[in-house]
Amino acid sequence: MIIKRDYYLQKLIRRRENGMVKVIIGLRRSGKSYLLFNLYHDYLISTGVKEEQIIGIALDDIHFTQYRDVSKLNSYIRAKLEGSSQMHYVFIDEVQYAIKRSEMDNTITTELYDMLNGLMRLKNADIYVTGSNSKMLSNDVLTSFRGRGDTVEIWPLSFKEFYDYIGGDKEDAYEHYALFGGLPGVLRYSEPEDKVGYLQNLFTEIYFKDIIERYKITLPDVLEQITDELCSSIGSLTNANRLANALSSARGTKVNSNTVSSYLGYLCDSFLFNCAKRYDVKGKKYFSYPSKYYCVDLGLRNARLNFRQQEESHIMENIIFNNLISRGFAVDVGVVTVHAKQDDQKIRQSNLEIDFIINKGMKKYYIQSALRMDTPDKRQQEERPFLELNDFFRKIIITKTRMKPWVNEKGVITIGLLDFLLDESALDAL
């Protein structure tokens, strides 16, 4: 099974021998190892690199567990490099296993980064590491690499990557993707029950165990309940206090909001969820809370809920969010404050929501996700927040209703969902 991940492969190719540690981060089983040990490996071989010039160590493999000790890992790599003037490519998979629990909150002094900094000084080593914890993307980590850490985020398959692999009817492919998600491992199975078993097993045997072990979780049932709450309310506003109150009510015992806040952080750090903050468009400031949480993979979400709660509009919104994140956009939830005269002739304040405000470089877009646009009232509802804005950034409605892209007299662009997912230039069309 060969799945092309050209977008990520080209990122690595552009970073080849740039004098920095390439840090590839993302959810476990999202394809980091495949990208590095298969696709990039094969690329290097095709350019004339010999097999013995590639040093691969998978720290989540039982055969390499001894090298979770940084000193032994360092000795192993240096022994391979010693006496050679040829460039060697060092691949270390799931490198977080070499970070001690006591060092997680103080990465500046982490032995692993000191070791990697030492390897960077060697003229015959080009270093690549993968990790499944977003702590590796923090400013502390970049500081630890003394400005020589270069991060590449990898996500589960986008719908375009998924469709390029399976082909066939686009709408059928979308329904499959919305149900089973984009983890590459799902594509190994042809029967739905096998796909379900694979996804459910990932949660119980890998993701939860990783988090519980890494962070010494004392209330694993609370971790699972928080996960279930987030999965069942994707795209809904929430915060630690709200979740703590809901869990306390369901359990009949108090759940501390600080515990919930910590567990939320662990779930996001492990790439199971992404958090989108609310941004006041007119006031140009962020709200501290509440925020929206989106599942990094819908297949995992659906499997966790035993494929209940298939709210099509929320799933579509989550897929759009994931697609924007995978394209490298910063994504916020927009809030537009308006003042309008009510029936009693009093002027009252209300907030209108824009599903996504996205930024990348100098580009900025406002986006609404609308399952259907089949009535004038629905169109007016989606357009209204846009019409309250006094700027010239693109204002786009993405709808599952099949239609050709078009722009109305108010400057609002409407594009079909599949056009958006399959064509990266769709946001700039018209």
XYZ file of C-alpha atoms in Angstrom:
430
model
C 0.000 0.000 0.000
C 1.694 3.170 -1.246
C 0.004 6.433 -0.306
C 1.534 9.566 -1.753
C 2.140 12.345 0.733
C 3.846 14.711 -1.646
C 2.971 17.842 0.336
C 4.946 16.587 3.341
C 7.651 14.869 1.301
C 8.457 18.135 -0.450
C 8.743 19.842 2.931
C 11.447 17.366 3.952
C 13.208 17.623 0.601
C 13.384 21.410 0.940
C 14.918 20.985 4.401
C 17.540 18.425 3.422
C 20.986 19.164 4.883
C 19.936 22.611 6.101
C 21.993 22.336 9.285
C 18.907 21.978 11.482
C 17.154 19.148 13.288
C 13.998 18.304 11.360
C 11.252 17.654 13.939
C 8.258 15.819 12.419
C 5.313 15.885 14.793
C 1.753 14.606 14.721
C -0.737 12.036 15.954
C 0.541 8.483 16.320
C -0.413 6.371 13.288
C -0.906 9.468 11.136
C 1.980 8.537 8.857
C 5.093 10.187 10.321
C 7.158 7.002 10.273
C 5.944 6.086 6.788
C 6.861 9.542 5.520
C 10.366 9.374 6.947
C 11.318 5.690 6.744
C 9.613 4.929 3.427
C 8.882 7.944 1.258
C 11.832 10.120 2.248
C 14.118 7.096 2.532
C 13.246 6.081 -1.039
C 13.779 9.635 -2.233
C 17.268 9.710 -0.717
C 18.136 6.365 -2.311
C 16.919 7.677 -5.681
C 19.404 10.562 -5.396
C 22.351 8.205 -4.909
C 22.467 7.912 -1.123
C 23.604 4.425 -0.068
C 21.609 2.328 2.390
C 24.426 2.363 4.937
C 24.281 6.165 5.016
C 20.803 6.036 6.555
C 20.657 5.342 10.302
C 17.152 4.457 11.495
C 16.074 4.036 15.127
C 12.437 3.480 16.171
C 12.185 4.117 19.903
C 8.676 2.624 20.099
C 10.050 -0.683 18.755
C 10.979 -3.293 21.370
C 14.273 -3.911 19.559
C 15.369 -0.332 20.236
C 14.076 0.237 23.778
C 17.612 0.311 25.177
C 18.202 3.487 23.168
C 15.547 5.368 25.096
C 18.538 6.003 27.331
C 20.013 9.157 25.789
C 23.593 8.172 26.556
C 23.208 4.822 24.777
C 21.391 6.475 21.873
C 24.197 8.996 21.485
C 26.878 6.290 21.574
C 25.033 4.160 19.007
C 24.683 7.018 16.514
C 28.219 8.328 16.943
C 29.637 4.833 16.436
C 27.836 4.688 13.081
C 29.210 8.089 12.065
C 32.769 7.652 13.282
C 35.495 7.536 10.665
C 33.252 8.464 7.739
C 33.305 11.660 5.723
C 30.068 10.804 3.900
C 26.849 12.524 4.884
C 24.642 10.275 7.017
C 20.917 10.700 7.524
C 19.831 9.979 11.093
C 16.158 9.034 11.572
C 14.908 8.779 15.182
C 11.260 7.712 15.411
C 8.974 8.630 18.368
C 11.765 10.533 20.054
C 9.579 11.539 23.023
C 10.397 8.123 24.502
C 13.873 9.477 25.223
C 12.523 12.406 27.261
C 12.205 11.660 30.951
C 8.909 12.462 32.648
C 10.746 14.753 35.062
C 12.044 16.783 32.121
C 8.737 17.252 30.272
C 7.984 20.575 31.943
C 11.517 21.931 31.642
C 12.660 21.166 28.122
C 15.514 23.645 28.300
C 17.515 21.129 30.348
C 16.377 17.985 28.549
C 19.305 15.651 27.857
C 17.863 14.632 24.492
C 18.119 18.133 23.065
C 21.660 18.485 24.358
C 22.539 15.266 22.549
C 20.887 16.392 19.301
C 22.623 19.758 19.515
C 25.895 17.876 19.793
C 25.118 15.788 16.714
C 24.271 18.937 14.764
C 27.856 20.072 15.145
C 29.041 17.061 13.155
C 29.581 17.729 9.468
C 28.443 14.255 8.406
C 25.026 14.098 10.107
C 21.640 15.307 8.867
C 19.130 14.673 11.643
C 15.397 13.918 11.508
C 13.208 13.031 14.483
C 9.501 12.258 14.797
C 7.341 12.781 17.854
C 3.742 12.477 18.977
C 3.646 15.303 21.473
C 3.203 18.966 20.625
C 5.563 19.946 23.452
C 8.166 19.333 20.759
C 6.803 22.370 18.913
C 7.004 24.727 21.849
C 9.225 27.786 21.981
C 11.235 26.038 24.678
C 12.161 23.298 22.224
C 13.222 25.777 19.566
C 15.274 27.522 22.231
C 16.790 24.174 23.192
C 17.942 23.726 19.602
C 19.408 27.235 19.744
C 17.350 28.313 16.765
C 18.262 25.216 14.762
C 15.074 23.201 15.133
C 12.833 22.986 12.056
C 9.330 21.587 12.613
C 7.078 19.796 10.136
C 3.540 18.981 11.283
C 1.868 15.968 9.694
C -1.832 15.205 9.898
C -4.051 12.267 8.951
C -4.856 12.034 5.259
C -6.681 15.015 3.848
C -9.711 14.191 1.737
C -7.666 14.923 -1.393
C -4.932 12.488 -0.329
C -7.605 9.951 0.561
C -9.455 10.364 -2.739
C -6.267 10.288 -4.820
C -5.620 6.866 -3.302
C -9.057 5.237 -3.537
C -10.610 7.056 -6.530
C -14.175 6.291 -7.623
C -17.263 8.396 -7.011
C -16.367 11.569 -5.122
C -19.509 11.723 -3.033
C -19.216 8.074 -2.012
C -15.582 8.691 -1.101
C -16.577 11.670 1.037
C -19.183 9.655 2.942
C -16.554 6.978 3.643
C -14.059 9.622 4.745
C -16.604 11.333 7.004
C -17.363 7.991 8.647
C -13.958 6.308 8.963
C -11.584 9.267 8.795
C -8.162 9.623 7.250
C -5.762 7.494 9.276
C -3.722 5.559 6.691
C -4.072 2.271 8.602
C -7.834 2.236 7.988
C -7.175 1.691 4.284
C -5.654 -1.716 4.992
C -9.118 -3.057 5.786
C -11.977 -3.660 3.390
C -14.699 -4.626 5.869
C -16.359 -1.900 7.982
C -16.193 -4.003 11.156
C -12.423 -4.320 10.761
C -12.056 -0.572 10.282
C -14.111 0.010 13.425
C -12.026 -2.452 15.436
C -8.799 -0.826 14.288
C -9.958 2.662 15.269
C -11.351 1.634 18.650
C -8.175 -0.272 19.444
C -6.056 2.814 18.732
C -7.854 4.736 21.446
C -7.670 2.061 24.127
C -4.325 0.438 23.387
C -2.222 3.338 22.133
C -3.543 6.852 22.695
C -4.945 6.507 26.198
C -2.087 4.292 27.362
C 0.452 6.779 26.001
C -1.163 9.703 27.818
C -1.678 7.795 31.066
C 1.926 6.610 31.102
C 3.500 9.862 29.944
C 1.617 12.157 32.332
C 1.054 9.720 35.204
C -2.721 10.129 34.972
C -4.426 9.283 38.277
C -8.018 9.493 36.999
C -8.055 7.617 33.675
C -11.848 7.382 33.730
C -12.035 11.186 33.815
C -9.670 11.344 30.834
C -11.998 9.021 28.925
C -15.091 10.979 29.931
C -13.529 14.252 28.772
C -12.696 12.580 25.470
C -16.276 11.388 25.093
C -17.642 14.849 25.899
C -15.398 16.488 23.296
C -16.239 13.857 20.687
C -19.968 14.265 21.230
C -19.872 18.063 21.013
C -17.398 18.860 18.231
C -17.502 22.495 17.257
C -19.391 23.513 20.409
C -18.157 26.153 22.818
C -16.787 24.778 26.071
C -14.098 25.211 28.703
C -12.644 23.381 31.685
C -15.268 24.696 34.119
C -18.191 23.624 31.949
C -16.700 20.183 31.421
C -15.920 19.801 35.128
C -19.520 20.664 36.024
C -20.901 18.224 33.452
C -18.619 15.427 34.654
C -19.363 16.138 38.316
C -23.084 15.902 37.610
C -22.730 12.665 35.643
C -20.400 11.015 38.186
C -22.076 12.253 41.344
C -18.676 13.344 42.666
C -16.835 16.620 42.176
C -14.278 16.798 39.378
C -11.739 19.587 39.794
C -11.635 22.068 36.906
C -7.832 22.256 37.165
C -7.663 18.506 36.564
C -9.946 18.881 33.547
C -7.817 21.746 32.223
C -4.662 19.630 32.520
C -6.288 16.652 30.813
C -7.559 18.868 27.989
C -3.995 20.021 27.471
C -2.719 16.443 27.364
C -5.329 15.457 24.751
C -4.374 18.415 22.560
C -0.638 17.917 23.115
C -1.100 14.336 21.903
C -2.800 15.609 18.713
C -6.161 13.969 19.389
C -7.906 17.354 19.428
C -7.274 20.879 18.211
C -8.499 23.939 20.057
C -9.834 26.979 18.182
C -9.959 30.219 20.157
C -12.660 32.850 19.723
C -11.550 36.134 18.168
C -13.422 39.423 18.449
C -13.194 40.701 14.866
C -14.136 44.309 15.598
C -12.377 44.535 18.958
C -9.318 42.748 17.549
C -8.723 40.627 20.634
C -9.050 37.009 21.768
C -11.532 35.767 24.329
C -9.946 33.779 27.159
C -12.819 31.272 27.079
C -14.824 29.386 25.978
C -13.193 27.714 22.961
C -14.120 25.100 20.387
C -12.490 21.685 20.138
C -12.262 19.648 16.950
C -11.239 16.011 16.534
C -8.049 15.556 14.549
C -9.595 12.484 12.905
C -13.327 11.890 12.438
C -12.909 8.119 12.249
C -11.473 8.100 15.755
C -14.288 10.336 16.936
C -16.987 8.154 15.413
C -15.434 4.932 16.691
C -15.160 6.377 20.182
C -18.910 7.117 20.119
C -19.730 3.716 18.578
C -20.843 5.588 15.448
C -23.685 7.353 17.205
C -24.313 11.096 16.826
C -23.658 11.376 13.106
C -24.584 15.061 12.898
C -23.740 15.801 9.299
C -23.290 19.554 9.701
C -20.896 19.237 12.664
C -18.874 16.541 10.927
C -18.588 18.697 7.815
C -17.452 21.665 9.927
C -14.803 19.464 11.578
C -13.565 18.211 8.194
C -13.245 21.781 6.901
C -11.345 22.786 10.056
C -8.946 19.843 9.696
C -8.379 20.627 6.038
C -7.490 24.234 6.807
C -5.092 23.195 9.571
C -3.388 20.648 7.307
C -2.889 23.373 4.679
C -0.955 25.413 7.212
C -3.572 28.012 8.129
C -3.953 29.456 11.610
C -7.646 28.990 12.399
C -9.786 30.942 14.863
C -13.523 31.210 15.497
C -14.849 34.673 14.683
C -17.185 36.764 16.835
C -18.835 39.883 15.389
C -20.540 42.188 17.892
C -23.578 44.060 16.548
C -26.046 46.531 18.022
C -29.592 46.419 16.699
C -32.979 47.860 17.608
C -35.365 45.228 18.942
C -39.166 45.069 18.759
C -39.403 47.116 21.952
C -37.346 49.837 20.208
C -34.416 49.299 22.566
C -30.952 48.807 21.126
C -29.324 45.619 22.304
C -25.977 44.001 21.718
C -25.649 40.534 20.237
C -22.857 38.380 18.890
C -22.782 36.824 15.441
C -20.427 33.946 14.723
C -18.118 33.329 11.797
C -17.158 29.671 11.762
C -13.529 30.270 10.819
C -11.129 33.162 10.437
C -8.022 31.800 8.763
C -4.597 33.343 8.243
C -1.434 32.309 6.455
C 1.226 34.875 5.746
C -0.473 37.940 4.305
C -3.619 36.012 3.374
C -6.784 36.146 5.429
C -10.238 34.691 4.790
C -13.587 34.518 6.561
C -15.342 31.162 6.145
C -18.795 29.829 6.954
C -19.620 26.111 6.867
C -23.198 25.520 5.698
C -24.491 22.024 5.050
C -27.220 23.318 2.752
C -28.048 26.652 1.125
C -31.553 25.839 -0.026
C -33.575 28.793 1.275
C -33.187 32.590 1.207
C -33.378 32.648 5.015
C -30.460 30.226 5.303
C -28.355 32.284 2.924
C -29.170 35.460 4.831
C -28.220 33.777 8.113
C -24.811 32.722 6.780
C -24.089 36.041 5.063
C -25.124 38.379 7.870
C -21.851 38.277 9.899
C -19.908 39.016 6.704
C -21.980 42.108 5.960
C -21.086 43.580 9.359
C -17.388 43.644 8.439
C -15.705 46.647 6.893
C -12.678 45.085 5.259
C -11.762 43.602 1.917
C -10.722 40.072 2.883
C -12.491 37.236 1.098
C -15.752 36.087 2.610
C -16.595 32.512 1.661
C -19.445 30.097 2.312
C -18.618 26.404 1.862
C -21.687 24.248 1.312
C -22.327 20.585 0.659
C -24.999 21.595 -1.842
C -23.553 20.860 -5.284
C -23.020 24.080 -7.214
C -20.489 25.906 -9.309
C -18.461 28.530 -7.448
C -20.088 31.941 -7.681
C -19.975 35.388 -6.107
C -23.056 37.472 -5.379
C -23.564 41.229 -5.583
C -22.477 41.599 -1.938
C -19.100 40.049 -2.692
C -19.801 36.809 -0.801
C -18.319 33.752 -2.520
C -20.032 30.356 -2.375
C -18.168 27.146 -3.246
C -19.070 23.484 -3.007
C -17.525 21.336 -0.300
C -15.887 18.851 -2.675
C -14.408 21.661 -4.781
C -12.898 23.138 -1.622
C -11.505 19.814 -0.377
C -10.047 18.703 -3.719
C -8.692 22.020 -5.020
C -6.280 23.974 -2.829
C -6.744 27.042 -5.038
C -10.527 27.082 -4.517
C -10.349 29.808 -1.861
C -8.792 32.150 -4.415
C -11.149 31.299 -7.268
C -13.409 34.007 -8.741
